[in-house]
Tab-separated table of C-alpha atoms and ligand atoms in Angstrom:
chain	number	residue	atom	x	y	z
A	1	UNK	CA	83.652	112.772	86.420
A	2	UNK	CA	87.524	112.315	87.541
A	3	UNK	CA	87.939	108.843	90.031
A	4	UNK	CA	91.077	108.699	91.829
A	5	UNK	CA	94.081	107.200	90.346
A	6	UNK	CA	94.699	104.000	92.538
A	7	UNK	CA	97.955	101.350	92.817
A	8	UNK	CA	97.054	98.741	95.589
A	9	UNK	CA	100.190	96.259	96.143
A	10	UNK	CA	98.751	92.978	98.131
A	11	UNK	CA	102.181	91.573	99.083
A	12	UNK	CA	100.070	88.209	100.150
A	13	UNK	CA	101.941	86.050	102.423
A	14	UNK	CA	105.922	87.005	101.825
A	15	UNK	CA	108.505	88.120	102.924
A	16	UNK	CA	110.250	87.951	106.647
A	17	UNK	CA	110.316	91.602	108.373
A	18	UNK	CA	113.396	92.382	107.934
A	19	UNK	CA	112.539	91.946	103.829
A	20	UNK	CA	109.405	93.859	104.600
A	21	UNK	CA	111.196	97.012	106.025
A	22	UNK	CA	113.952	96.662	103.116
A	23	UNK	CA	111.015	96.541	101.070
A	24	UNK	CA	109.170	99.786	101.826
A	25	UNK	CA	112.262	101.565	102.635
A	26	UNK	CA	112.872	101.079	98.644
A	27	UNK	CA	109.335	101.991	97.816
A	28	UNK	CA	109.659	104.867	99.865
A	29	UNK	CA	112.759	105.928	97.377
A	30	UNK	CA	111.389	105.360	94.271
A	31	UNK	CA	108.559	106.846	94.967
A	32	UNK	CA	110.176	110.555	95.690
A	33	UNK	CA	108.154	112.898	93.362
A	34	UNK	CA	104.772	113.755	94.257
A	35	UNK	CA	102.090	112.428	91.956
A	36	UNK	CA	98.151	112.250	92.097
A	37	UNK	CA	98.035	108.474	92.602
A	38	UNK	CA	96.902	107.018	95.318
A	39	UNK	CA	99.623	103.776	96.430
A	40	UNK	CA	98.198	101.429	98.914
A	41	UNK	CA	100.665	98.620	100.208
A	42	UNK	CA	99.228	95.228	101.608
A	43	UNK	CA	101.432	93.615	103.635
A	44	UNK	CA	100.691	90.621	106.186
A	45	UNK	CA	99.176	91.234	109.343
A	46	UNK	CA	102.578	91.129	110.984
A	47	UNK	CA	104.400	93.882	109.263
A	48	UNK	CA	102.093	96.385	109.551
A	49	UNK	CA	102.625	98.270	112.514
A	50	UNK	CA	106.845	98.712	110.813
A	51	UNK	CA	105.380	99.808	107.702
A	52	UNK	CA	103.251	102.435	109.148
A	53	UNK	CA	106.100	103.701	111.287
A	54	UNK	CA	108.610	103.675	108.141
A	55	UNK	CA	105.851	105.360	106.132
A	56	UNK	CA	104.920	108.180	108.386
A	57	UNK	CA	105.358	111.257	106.783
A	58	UNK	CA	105.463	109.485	102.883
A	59	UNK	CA	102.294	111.455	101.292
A	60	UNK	CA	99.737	109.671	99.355
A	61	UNK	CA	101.411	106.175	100.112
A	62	UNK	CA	98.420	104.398	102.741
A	63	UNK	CA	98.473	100.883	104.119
A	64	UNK	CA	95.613	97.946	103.951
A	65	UNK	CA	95.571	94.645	105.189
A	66	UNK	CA	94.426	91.140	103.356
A	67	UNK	CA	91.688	90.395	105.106
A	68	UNK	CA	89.354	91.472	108.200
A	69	UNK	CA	87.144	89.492	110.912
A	70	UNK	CA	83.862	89.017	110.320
A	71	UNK	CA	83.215	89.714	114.673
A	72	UNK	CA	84.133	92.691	116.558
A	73	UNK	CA	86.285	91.414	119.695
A	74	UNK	CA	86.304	88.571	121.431
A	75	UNK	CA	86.843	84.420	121.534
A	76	UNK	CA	87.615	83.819	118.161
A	77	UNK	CA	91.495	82.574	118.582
A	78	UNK	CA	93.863	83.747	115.492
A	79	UNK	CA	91.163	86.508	114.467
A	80	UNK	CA	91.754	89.976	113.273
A	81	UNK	CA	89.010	92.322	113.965
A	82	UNK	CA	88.826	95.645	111.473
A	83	UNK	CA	88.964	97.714	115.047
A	84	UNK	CA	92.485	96.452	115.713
A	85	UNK	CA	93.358	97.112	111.732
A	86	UNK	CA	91.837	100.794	112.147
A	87	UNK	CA	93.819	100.993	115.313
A	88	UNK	CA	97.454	100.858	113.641
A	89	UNK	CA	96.810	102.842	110.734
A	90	UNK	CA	95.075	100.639	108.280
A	91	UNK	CA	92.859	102.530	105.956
A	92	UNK	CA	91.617	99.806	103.937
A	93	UNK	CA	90.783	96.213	103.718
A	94	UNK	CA	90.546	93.485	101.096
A	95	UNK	CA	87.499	91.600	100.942
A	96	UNK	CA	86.323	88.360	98.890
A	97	UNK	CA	89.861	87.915	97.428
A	98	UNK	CA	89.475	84.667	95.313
A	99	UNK	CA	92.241	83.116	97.640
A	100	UNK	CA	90.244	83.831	100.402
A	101	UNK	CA	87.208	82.365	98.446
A	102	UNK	CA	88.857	79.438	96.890
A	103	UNK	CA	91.225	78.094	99.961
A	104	UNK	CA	89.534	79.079	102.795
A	105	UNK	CA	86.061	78.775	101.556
A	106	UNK	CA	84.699	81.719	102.513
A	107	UNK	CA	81.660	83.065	100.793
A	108	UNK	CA	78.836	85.439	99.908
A	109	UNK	CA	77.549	85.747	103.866
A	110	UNK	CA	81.828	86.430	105.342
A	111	UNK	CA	81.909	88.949	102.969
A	112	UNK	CA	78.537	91.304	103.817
A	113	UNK	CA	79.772	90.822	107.383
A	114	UNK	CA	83.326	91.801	106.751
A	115	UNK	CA	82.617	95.225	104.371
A	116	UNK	CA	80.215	95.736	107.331
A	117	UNK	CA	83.279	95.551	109.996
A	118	UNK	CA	85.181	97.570	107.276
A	119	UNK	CA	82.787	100.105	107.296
A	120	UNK	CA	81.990	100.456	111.005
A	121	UNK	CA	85.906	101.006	112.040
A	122	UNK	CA	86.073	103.215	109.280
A	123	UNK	CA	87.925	101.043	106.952
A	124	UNK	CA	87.762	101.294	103.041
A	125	UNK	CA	86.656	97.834	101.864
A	126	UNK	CA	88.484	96.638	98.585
A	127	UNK	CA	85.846	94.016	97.465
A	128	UNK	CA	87.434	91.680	95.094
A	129	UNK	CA	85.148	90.022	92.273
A	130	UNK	CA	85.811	88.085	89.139
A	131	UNK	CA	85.141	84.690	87.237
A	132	UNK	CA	87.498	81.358	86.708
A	133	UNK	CA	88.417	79.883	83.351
A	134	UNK	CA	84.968	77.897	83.735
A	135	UNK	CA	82.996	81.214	83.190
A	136	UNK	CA	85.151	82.376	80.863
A	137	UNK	CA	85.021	79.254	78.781
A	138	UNK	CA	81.507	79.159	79.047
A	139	UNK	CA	80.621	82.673	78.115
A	140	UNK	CA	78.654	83.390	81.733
A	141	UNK	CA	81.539	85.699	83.461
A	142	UNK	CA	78.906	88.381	82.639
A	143	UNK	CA	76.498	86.850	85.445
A	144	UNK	CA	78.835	85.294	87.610
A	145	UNK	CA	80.594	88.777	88.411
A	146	UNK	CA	76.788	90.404	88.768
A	147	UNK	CA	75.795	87.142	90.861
A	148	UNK	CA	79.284	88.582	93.178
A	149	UNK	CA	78.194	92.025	93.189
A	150	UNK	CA	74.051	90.821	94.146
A	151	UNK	CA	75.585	89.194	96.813
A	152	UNK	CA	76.510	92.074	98.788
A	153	UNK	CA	75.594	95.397	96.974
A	154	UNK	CA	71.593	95.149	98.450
A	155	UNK	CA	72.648	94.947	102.175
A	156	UNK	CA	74.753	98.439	101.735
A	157	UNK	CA	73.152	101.885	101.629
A	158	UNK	CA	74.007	104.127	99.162
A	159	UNK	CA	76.101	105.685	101.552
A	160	UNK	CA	78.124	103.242	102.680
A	161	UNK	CA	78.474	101.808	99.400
A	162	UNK	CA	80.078	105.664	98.092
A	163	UNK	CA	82.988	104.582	99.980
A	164	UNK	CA	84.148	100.703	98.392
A	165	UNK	CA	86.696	100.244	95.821
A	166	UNK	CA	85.892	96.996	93.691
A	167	UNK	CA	88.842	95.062	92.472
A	168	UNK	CA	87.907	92.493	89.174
A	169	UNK	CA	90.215	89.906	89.349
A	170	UNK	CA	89.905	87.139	86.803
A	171	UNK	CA	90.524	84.170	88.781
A	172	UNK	CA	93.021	82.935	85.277
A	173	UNK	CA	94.936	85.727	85.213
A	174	UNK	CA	96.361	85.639	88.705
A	175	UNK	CA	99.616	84.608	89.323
A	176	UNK	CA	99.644	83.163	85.976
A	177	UNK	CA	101.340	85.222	84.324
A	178	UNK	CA	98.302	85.700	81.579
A	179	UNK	CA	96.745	88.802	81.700
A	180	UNK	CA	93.163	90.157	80.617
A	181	UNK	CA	93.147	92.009	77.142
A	182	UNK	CA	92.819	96.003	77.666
A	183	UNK	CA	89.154	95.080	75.881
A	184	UNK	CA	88.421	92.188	78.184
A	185	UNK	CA	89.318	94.373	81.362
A	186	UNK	CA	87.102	97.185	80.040
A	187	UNK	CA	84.336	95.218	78.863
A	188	UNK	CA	83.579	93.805	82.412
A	189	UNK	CA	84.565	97.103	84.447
A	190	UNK	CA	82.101	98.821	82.108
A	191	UNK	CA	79.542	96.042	82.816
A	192	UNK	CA	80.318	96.480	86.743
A	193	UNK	CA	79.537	100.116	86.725
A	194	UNK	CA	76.657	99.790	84.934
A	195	UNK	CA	75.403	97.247	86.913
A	196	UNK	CA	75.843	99.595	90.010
A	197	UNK	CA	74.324	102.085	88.547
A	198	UNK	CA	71.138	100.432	88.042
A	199	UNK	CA	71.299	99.324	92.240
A	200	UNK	CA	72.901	103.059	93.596
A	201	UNK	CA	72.177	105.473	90.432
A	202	UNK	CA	74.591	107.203	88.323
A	203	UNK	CA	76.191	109.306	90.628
A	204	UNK	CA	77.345	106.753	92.850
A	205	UNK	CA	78.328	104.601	89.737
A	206	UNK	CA	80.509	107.012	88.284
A	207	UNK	CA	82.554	107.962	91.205
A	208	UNK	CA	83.221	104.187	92.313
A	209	UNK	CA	86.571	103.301	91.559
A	210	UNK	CA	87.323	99.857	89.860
A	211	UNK	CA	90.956	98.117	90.000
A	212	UNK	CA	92.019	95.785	87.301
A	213	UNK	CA	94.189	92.681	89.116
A	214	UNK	CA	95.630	89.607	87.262
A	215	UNK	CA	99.377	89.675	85.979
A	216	UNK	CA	99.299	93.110	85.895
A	217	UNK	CA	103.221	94.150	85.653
A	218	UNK	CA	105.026	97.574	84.348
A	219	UNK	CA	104.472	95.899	80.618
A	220	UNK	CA	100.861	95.891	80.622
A	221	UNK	CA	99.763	98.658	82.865
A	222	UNK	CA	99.397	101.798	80.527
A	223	UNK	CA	97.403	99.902	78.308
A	224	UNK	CA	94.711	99.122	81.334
A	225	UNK	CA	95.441	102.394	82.786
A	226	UNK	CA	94.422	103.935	79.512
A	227	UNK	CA	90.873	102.002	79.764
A	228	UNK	CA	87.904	104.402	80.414
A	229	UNK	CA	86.463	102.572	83.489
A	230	UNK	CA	89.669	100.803	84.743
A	231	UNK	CA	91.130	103.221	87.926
A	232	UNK	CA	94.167	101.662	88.336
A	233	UNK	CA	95.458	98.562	89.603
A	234	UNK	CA	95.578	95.348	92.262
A	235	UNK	CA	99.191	94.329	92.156
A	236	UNK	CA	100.077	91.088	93.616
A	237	UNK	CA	103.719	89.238	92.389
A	238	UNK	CA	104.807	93.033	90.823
A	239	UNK	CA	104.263	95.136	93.787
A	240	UNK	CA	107.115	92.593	95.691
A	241	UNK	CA	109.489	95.080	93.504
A	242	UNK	CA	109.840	98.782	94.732
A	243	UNK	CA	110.643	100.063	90.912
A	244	UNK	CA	107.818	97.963	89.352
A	245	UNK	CA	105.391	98.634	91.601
A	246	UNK	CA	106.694	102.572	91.166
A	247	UNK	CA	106.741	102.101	87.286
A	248	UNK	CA	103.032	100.409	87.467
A	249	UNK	CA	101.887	103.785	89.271
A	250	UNK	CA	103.595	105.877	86.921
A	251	UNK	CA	101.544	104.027	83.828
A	252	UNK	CA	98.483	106.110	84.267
B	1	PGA	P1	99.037	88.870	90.630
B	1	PGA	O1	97.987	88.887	91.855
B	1	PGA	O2	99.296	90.309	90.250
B	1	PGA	O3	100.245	88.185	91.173
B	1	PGA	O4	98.377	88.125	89.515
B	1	PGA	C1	96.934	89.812	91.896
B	1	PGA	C2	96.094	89.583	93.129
B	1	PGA	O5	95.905	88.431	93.538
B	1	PGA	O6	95.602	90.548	93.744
């Protein structure tokens, strides 16, 4: 079964617009041939009405945002609802992103309501999963990452589930500059499948595409890339650099 081929750049909270136009003006550029991957950019909430307009008419290049409200509309000052995302040309959304988890505390119950938002303005929800050093250490990242998964899979139907991407993100490998092993990436997205299968069935396991994201730079990408059950890639400080970010997408 062939997944999509997917580079998703979360830009996080940099640059000022001008930077951010500069910015996709030069991804636009480097990324002149036509290829099969899929690029999604992430910029702030602010720059993403510019980067649609620059990118309209760039094929296979889509935008997301870095996060979603877990209401619809209404009294919730400095909100973001998905509506208004889906409403200037956002296609997808991060969810659970360990910053999100770790300095803003949110947890297991933002997240069902957010991939529910996502999926009710017609959003695809990138739900980001993965264990800190603790885990690691301790040799229980295998059930910490399926304790993640539990804590939303059961409240999705099949159907709505068909349309997620899942991002693993070891919480030590981001921004650090240390990067999961090629076996260490593949181990757990092969673990994260196969848990889905057992909750959705094979079908729907086999077509959901999993991003590796962690330090993952024009160096290490073709190794991951090569990975059976890694899809491609959640780019955080390397998609801040049009040709990197162009070179990651050409690693598969
Ligand atoms: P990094 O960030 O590539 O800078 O490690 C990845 C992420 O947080 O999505």
């Amino acid at each position: 079964m062939s997944r999509p081929k997917i580079v998703a750049g979360n830009w996080k909270m940099n640059k000022t617009l001008s930077e951010a136009k500069q910015l996709v003006q030069s991804i636009i550029q480097a990324f002149n041939e036509f290829d099969d991957v899929i690029k999604i950019i992430i910029p702030p909430f602010p720059f993403i009405t510019s980067t649609v307009e620059l990118l309209s008419g760039a094929s296979n290049i889509y935008i997301g945002a870095q996060n979603c409200s877990t209401h619809t509309s209404g009294a919730y000052t400095g909100e973001v609802s998905a509506t208004m995302l889906q409403s200037v040309g956002c296609r997808y959304v991060l969810v659970g992103h360990s910053e999100r988890r770790q300095y803003f505390s949110e947890q297991a119950s933002d997240f069902k309501e957010k991939l529910q938002q996502a999926f009710t303005n017609n959003l695809t929800p990138i739900y980001c999963i993965g264990e800190k050093l603790e885990q690691r250490k301790t040799n229980t990242h295998f059930s910490y990452v399926q304790q993640q998964l539990d804590d939303v899979v059961k409240d999705f139907s099949p159907e709505q589930f068909q349309k997620i991407i899942i991002a693993y993100e070891p919480v030590w490998a981001i921004g650090t500059g240390e990067t999961a092993t090629p076996h260490q990436a593949q181990e757990m997205h092969a673990f994260i499948r196969s848990h889905i299968e057992t909750v959705f069935g094979r079908a729907i396991a086999q077509q959901l595409p999993i991003l590796y994201g962690g330090s993952c730079n024009a160096q290490n990408a073709q190794e991951l890339f090569k990975c059976a059950d890694v899809d491609g890639g959640l780019i955080g400080g390397a998609s801040l650099k049009a040709e990197e970010f162009c070179q990651i997408s050409k690693s598969f």
